[in-house]
mmCIF file of C-alpha atoms in Angstrom:
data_model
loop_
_atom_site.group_PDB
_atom_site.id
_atom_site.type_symbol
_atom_site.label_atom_id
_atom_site.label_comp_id
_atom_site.label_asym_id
_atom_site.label_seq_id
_atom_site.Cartn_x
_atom_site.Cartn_y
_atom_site.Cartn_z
ATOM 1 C CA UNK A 1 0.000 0.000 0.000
ATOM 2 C CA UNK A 2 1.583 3.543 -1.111
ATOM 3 C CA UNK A 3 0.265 7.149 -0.324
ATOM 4 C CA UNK A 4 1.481 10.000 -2.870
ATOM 5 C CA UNK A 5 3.673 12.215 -0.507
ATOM 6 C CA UNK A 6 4.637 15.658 -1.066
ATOM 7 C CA UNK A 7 6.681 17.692 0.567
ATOM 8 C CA UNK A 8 5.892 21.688 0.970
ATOM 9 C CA UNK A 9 8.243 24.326 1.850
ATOM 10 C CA UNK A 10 7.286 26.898 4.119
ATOM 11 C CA UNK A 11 8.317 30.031 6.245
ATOM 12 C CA UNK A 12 12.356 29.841 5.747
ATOM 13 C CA UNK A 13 13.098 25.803 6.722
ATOM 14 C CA UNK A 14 9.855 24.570 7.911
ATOM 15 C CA UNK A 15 7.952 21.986 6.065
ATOM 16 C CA UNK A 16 4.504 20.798 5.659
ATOM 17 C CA UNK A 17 3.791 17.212 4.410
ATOM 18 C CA UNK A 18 0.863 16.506 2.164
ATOM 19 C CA UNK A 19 -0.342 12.588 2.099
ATOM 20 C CA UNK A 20 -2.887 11.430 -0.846
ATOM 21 C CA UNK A 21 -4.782 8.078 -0.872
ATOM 22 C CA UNK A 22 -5.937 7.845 -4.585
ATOM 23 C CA UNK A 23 -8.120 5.083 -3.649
ATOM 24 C CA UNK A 24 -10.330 6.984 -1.484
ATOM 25 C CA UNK A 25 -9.477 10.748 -2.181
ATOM 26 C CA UNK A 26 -8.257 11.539 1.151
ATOM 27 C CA UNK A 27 -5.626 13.783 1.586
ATOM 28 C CA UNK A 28 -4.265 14.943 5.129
ATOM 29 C CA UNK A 29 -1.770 17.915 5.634
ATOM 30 C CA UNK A 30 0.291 17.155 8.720
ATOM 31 C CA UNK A 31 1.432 20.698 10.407
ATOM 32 C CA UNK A 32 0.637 24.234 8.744
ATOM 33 C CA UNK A 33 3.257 26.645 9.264
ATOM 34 C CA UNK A 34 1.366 28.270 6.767
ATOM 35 C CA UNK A 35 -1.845 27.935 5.056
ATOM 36 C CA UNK A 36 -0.884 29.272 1.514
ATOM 37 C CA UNK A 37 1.732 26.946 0.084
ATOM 38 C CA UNK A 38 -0.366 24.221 1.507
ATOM 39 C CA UNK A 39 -3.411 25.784 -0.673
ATOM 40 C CA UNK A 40 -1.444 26.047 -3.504
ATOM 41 C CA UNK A 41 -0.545 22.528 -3.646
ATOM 42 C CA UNK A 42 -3.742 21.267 -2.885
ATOM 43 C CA UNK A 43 -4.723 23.331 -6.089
ATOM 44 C CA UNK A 44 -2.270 22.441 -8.358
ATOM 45 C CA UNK A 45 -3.026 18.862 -7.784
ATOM 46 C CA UNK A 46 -6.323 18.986 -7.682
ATOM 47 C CA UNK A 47 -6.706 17.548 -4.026
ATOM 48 C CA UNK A 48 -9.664 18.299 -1.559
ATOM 49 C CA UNK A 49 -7.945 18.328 2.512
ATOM 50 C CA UNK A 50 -9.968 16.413 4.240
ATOM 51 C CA UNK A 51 -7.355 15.878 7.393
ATOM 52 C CA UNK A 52 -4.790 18.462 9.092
ATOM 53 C CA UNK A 53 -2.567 16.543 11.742
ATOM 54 C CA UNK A 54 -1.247 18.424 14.222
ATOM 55 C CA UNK A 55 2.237 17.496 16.202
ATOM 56 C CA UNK A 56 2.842 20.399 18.511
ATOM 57 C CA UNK A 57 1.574 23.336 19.398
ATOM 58 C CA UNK A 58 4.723 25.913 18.428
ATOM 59 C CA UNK A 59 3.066 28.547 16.382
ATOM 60 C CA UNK A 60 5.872 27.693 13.242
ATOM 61 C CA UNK A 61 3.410 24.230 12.931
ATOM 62 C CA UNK A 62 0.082 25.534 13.471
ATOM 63 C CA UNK A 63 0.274 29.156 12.033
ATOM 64 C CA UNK A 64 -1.730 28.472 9.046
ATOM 65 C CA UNK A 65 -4.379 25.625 10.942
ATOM 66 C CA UNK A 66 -7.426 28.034 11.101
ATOM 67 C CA UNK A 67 -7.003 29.674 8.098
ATOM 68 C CA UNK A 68 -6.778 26.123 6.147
ATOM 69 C CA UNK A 69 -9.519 24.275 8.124
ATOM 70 C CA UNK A 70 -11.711 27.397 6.972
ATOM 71 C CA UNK A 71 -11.330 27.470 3.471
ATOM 72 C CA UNK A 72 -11.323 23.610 3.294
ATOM 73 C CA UNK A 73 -13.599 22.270 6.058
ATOM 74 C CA UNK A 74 -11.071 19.620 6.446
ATOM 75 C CA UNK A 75 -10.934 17.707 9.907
ATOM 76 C CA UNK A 76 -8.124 18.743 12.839
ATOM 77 C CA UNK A 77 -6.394 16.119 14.548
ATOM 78 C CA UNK A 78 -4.153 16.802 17.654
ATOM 79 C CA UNK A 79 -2.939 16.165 21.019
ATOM 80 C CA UNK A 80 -5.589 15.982 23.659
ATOM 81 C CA UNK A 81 -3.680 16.907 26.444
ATOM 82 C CA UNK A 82 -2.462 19.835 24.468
ATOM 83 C CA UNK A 83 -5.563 20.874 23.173
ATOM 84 C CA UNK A 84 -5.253 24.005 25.372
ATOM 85 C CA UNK A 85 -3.067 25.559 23.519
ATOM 86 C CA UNK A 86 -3.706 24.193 19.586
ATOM 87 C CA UNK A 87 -6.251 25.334 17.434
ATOM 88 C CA UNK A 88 -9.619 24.246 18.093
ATOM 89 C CA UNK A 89 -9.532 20.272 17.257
ATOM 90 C CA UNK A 90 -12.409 18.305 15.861
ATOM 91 C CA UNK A 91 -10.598 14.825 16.306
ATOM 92 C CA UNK A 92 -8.407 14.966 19.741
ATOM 93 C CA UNK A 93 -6.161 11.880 19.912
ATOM 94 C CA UNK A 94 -3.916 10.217 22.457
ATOM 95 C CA UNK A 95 -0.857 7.922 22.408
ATOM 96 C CA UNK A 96 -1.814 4.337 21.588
ATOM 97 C CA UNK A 97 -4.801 5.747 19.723
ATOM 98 C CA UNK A 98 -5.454 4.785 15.350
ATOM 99 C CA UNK A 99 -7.051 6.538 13.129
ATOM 100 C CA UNK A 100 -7.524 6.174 9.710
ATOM 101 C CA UNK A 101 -6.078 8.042 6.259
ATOM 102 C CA UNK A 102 -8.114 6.763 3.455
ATOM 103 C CA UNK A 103 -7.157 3.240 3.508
ATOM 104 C CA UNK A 104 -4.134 3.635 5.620
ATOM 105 C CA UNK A 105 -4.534 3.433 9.823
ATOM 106 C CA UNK A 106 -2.417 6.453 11.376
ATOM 107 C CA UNK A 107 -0.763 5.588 14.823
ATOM 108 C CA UNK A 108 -0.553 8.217 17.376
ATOM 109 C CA UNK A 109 2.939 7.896 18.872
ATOM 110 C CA UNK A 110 3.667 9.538 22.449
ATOM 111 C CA UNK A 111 6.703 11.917 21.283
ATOM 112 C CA UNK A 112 7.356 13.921 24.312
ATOM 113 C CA UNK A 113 10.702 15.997 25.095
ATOM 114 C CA UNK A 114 10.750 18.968 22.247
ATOM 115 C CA UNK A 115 7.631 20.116 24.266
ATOM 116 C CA UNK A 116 5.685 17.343 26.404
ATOM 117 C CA UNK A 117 2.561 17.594 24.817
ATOM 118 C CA UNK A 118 4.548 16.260 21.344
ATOM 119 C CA UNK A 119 2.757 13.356 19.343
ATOM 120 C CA UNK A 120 3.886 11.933 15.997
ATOM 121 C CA UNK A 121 2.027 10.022 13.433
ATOM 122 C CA UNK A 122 2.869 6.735 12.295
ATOM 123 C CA UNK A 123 1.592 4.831 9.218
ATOM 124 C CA UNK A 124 2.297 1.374 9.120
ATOM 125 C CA UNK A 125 1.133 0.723 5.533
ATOM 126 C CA UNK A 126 3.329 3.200 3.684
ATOM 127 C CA UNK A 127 6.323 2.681 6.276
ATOM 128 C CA UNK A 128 6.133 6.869 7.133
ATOM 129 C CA UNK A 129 6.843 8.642 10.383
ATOM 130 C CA UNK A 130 5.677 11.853 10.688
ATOM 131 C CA UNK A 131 7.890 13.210 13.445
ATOM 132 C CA UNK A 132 7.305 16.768 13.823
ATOM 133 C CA UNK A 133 10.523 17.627 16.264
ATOM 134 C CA UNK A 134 11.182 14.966 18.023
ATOM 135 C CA UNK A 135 13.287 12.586 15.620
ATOM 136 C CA UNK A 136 14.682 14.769 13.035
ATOM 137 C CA UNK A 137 16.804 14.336 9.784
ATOM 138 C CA UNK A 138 20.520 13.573 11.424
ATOM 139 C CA UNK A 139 19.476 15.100 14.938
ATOM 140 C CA UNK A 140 16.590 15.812 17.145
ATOM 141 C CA UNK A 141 14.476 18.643 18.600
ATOM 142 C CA UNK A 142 15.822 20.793 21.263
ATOM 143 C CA UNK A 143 14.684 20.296 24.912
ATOM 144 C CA UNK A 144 12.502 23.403 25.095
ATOM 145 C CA UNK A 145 9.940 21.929 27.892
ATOM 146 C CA UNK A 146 10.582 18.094 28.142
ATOM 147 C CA UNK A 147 13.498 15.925 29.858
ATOM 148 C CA UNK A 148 16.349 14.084 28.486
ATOM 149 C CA UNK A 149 14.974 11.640 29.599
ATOM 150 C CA UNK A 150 11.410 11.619 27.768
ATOM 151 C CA UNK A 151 13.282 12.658 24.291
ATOM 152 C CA UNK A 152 16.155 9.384 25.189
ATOM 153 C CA UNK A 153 12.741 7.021 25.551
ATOM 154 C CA UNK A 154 11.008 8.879 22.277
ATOM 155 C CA UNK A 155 13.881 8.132 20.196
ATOM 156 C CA UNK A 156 14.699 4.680 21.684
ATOM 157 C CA UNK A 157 10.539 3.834 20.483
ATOM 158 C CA UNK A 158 11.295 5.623 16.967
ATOM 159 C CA UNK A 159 14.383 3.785 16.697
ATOM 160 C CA UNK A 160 12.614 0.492 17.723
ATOM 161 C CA UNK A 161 10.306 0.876 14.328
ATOM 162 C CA UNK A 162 10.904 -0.836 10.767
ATOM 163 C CA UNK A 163 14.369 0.281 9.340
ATOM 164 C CA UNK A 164 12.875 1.049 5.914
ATOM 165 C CA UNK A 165 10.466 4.046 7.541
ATOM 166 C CA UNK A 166 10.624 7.444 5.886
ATOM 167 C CA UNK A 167 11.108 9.855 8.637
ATOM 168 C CA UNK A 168 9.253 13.299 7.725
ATOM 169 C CA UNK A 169 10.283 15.687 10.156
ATOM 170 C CA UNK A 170 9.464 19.314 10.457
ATOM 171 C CA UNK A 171 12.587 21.356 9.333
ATOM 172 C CA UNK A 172 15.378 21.570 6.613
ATOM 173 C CA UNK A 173 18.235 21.253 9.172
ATOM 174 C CA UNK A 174 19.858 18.201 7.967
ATOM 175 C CA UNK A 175 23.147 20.109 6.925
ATOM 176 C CA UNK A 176 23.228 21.685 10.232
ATOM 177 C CA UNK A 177 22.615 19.025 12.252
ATOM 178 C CA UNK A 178 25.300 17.042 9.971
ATOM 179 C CA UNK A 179 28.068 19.490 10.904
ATOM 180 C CA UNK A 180 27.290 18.907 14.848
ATOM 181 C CA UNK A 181 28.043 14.904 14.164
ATOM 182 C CA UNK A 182 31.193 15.861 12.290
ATOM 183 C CA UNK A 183 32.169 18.281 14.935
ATOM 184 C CA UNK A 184 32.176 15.155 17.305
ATOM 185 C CA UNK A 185 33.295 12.522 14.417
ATOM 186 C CA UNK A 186 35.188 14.449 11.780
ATOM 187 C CA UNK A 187 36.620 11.377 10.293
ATOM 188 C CA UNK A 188 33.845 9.388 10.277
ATOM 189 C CA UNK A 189 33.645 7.939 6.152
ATOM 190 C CA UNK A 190 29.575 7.331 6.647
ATOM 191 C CA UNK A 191 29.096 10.786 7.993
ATOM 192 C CA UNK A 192 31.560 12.505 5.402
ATOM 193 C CA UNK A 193 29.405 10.455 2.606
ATOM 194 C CA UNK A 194 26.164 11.923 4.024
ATOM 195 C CA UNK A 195 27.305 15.449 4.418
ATOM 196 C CA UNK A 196 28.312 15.119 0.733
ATOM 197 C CA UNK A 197 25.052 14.006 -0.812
ATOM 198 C CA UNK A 198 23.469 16.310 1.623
ATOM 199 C CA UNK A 199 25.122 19.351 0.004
ATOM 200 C CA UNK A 200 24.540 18.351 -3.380
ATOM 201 C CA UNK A 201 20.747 18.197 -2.403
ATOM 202 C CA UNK A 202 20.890 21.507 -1.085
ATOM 203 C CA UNK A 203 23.086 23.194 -3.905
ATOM 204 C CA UNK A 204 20.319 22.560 -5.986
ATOM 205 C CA UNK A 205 17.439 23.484 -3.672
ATOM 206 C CA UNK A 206 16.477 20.164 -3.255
ATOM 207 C CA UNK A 207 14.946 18.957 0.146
ATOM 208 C CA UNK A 208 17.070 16.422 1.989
ATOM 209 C CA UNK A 209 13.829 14.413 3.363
ATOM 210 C CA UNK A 210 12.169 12.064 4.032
ATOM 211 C CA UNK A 211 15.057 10.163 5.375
ATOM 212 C CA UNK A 212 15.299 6.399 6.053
ATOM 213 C CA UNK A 213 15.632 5.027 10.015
ATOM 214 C CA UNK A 214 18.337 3.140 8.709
ATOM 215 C CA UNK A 215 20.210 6.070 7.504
ATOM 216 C CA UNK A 216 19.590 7.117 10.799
ATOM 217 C CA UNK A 217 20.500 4.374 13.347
ATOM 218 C CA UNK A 218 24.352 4.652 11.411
ATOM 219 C CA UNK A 219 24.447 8.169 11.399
ATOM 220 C CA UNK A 220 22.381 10.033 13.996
ATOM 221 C CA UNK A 221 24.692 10.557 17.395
ATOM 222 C CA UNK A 222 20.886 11.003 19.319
ATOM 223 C CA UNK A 223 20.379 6.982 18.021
ATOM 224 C CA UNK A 224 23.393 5.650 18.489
ATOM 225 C CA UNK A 225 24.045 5.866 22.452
ATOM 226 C CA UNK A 226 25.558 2.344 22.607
ATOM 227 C CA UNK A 227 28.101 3.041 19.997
ATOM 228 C CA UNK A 228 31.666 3.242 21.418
ATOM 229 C CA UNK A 229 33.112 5.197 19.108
ATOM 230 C CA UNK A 230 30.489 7.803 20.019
ATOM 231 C CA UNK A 231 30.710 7.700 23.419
ATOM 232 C CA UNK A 232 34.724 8.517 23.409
ATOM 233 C CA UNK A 233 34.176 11.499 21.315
ATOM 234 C CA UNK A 234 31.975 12.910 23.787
ATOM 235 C CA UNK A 235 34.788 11.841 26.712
ATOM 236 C CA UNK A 236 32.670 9.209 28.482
ATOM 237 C CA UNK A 237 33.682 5.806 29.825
ATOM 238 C CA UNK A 238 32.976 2.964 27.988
ATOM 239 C CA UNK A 239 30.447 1.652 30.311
ATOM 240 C CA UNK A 240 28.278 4.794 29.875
ATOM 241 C CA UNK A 241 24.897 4.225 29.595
ATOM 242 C CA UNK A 242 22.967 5.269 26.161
ATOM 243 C CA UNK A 243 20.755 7.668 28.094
ATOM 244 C CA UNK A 244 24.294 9.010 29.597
ATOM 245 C CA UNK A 245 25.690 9.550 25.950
ATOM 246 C CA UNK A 246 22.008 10.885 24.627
ATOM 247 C CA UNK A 247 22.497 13.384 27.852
ATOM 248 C CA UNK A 248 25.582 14.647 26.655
ATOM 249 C CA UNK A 249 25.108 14.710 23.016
ATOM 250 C CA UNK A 250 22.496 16.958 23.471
ATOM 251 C CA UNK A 251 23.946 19.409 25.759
ATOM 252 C CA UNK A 252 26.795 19.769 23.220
ATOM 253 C CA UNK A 253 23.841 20.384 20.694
ATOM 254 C CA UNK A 254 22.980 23.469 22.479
ATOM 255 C CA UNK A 255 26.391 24.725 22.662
ATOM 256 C CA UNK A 256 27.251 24.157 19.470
#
């Protein structure tokens, strides 16, 4: 089972991501930084919305929700315990919960530690994780309200999930989170290839997502806690734990 997934720019590196099911003419938008390149798309392709998915509640995801659930009538799916502070949801959802996308089921994942109110969408079917920022393209989201410990046990789930998934997060920052890894591994020949591929895509204005799980369990330092090599670069013992080495990964994140 496939979806037709697009990828739309928005604001200066944030990105919507527009899912189709052919089969049943569903389409869902997950996160609306803003609602006018999402329009546009829907337009060009001559898709009705009939879903917007919502992953957190930082205005630079949900800008454009009103505005788009107006002029399309389409359906908003988010967070229950964060409905507080989201716009107004007609479908709230909680980890553990399913939904479906056309003929696809969507699986709320718990996805605390950018913010704790964080969810991410799974789809089984299509192999696609719609991460938001929690598990991003060669990093992850900075602690603004959770723990280490609630991003270390997000990540460890994520990483837990089918190698081949697509992981659709919500920013271009691949080439910056790249330089961070080389920073701690600057010989590294895996992370050297990536960087290089990574700054061909961007040369020529091309996104560098979705990326594969599998591309990140070798090359993300937030997935790879029980790596030795990793955990001498940062200076830590060899019996460090991977929470440890997750700990001090991303405190050198924020410094960097």
């Amino acid at each position: 089972m496939t979806l037709d997934l697009q990828i739309i720019p928005c604001l200066s590196d944030n990105y919507a991501w527009l899912i189709h099911d052919e089969t049943t003419d569903t389409t869902a938008v997950i996160d609306v930084p803003d609602a006018v390149p999402v329009l546009d798309a829907l337009q060009a392709r001559g898709w009705k919305l009939t879903h917007i998915l919502i992953t957190h509640h930082h205005e630079d995801h949900i800008a454009g929700v009103e505005a788009l659930s107006q002029a399309t009538g389409a359906r908003v799916v988010g967070a229950r315990r964060d409905s507080h502070r989201l716009p107004p949801l007609t479908d709230p959802v909680e980890p553990g919960d399913s939904f479906p996308v056309g003929i696809h089921a969507a699986e709320v994942l718990d996805a605390a530690g950018h913010t704790v109110g964080h969810i991410a969408y799974y789809l089984p079917g299509p192999g696609l994780l719609f991460s938001g920022d929690s598990l991003m393209s060669w990093g992850c989201g900075r602690l603004f309200e959770g723990t280490p410990v609630q991003m270390f046990d997000t990540l460890t789930r994520m990483a837990a999930l089918p190698p081949e998934t697509r992981i659709c997060s919500g920013h271009e920052y691949t080439e910056a989170n790249g330089r961070f890894a080389l920073s701690l591994e600057p010989m590294h020949s895996e992370l050297l290839n990536r960087m290089e591929e990574v700054r061909i895509l961007r040369a020529k204005g091309e996104p560098t997502l979705p990326a594969t799980l599998e591309r990140e369990l070798a090359t993300n330092p937030f997935l790879r806690g029980e790596d030795p090599a990793l955990k001498a670069a940062l200076g830590l013992s060899p019996g460090a734990s991977a929470l440890e080495t997750f700990t001090e990964a991303r405190a050198r994140k924020d410094r960097f």
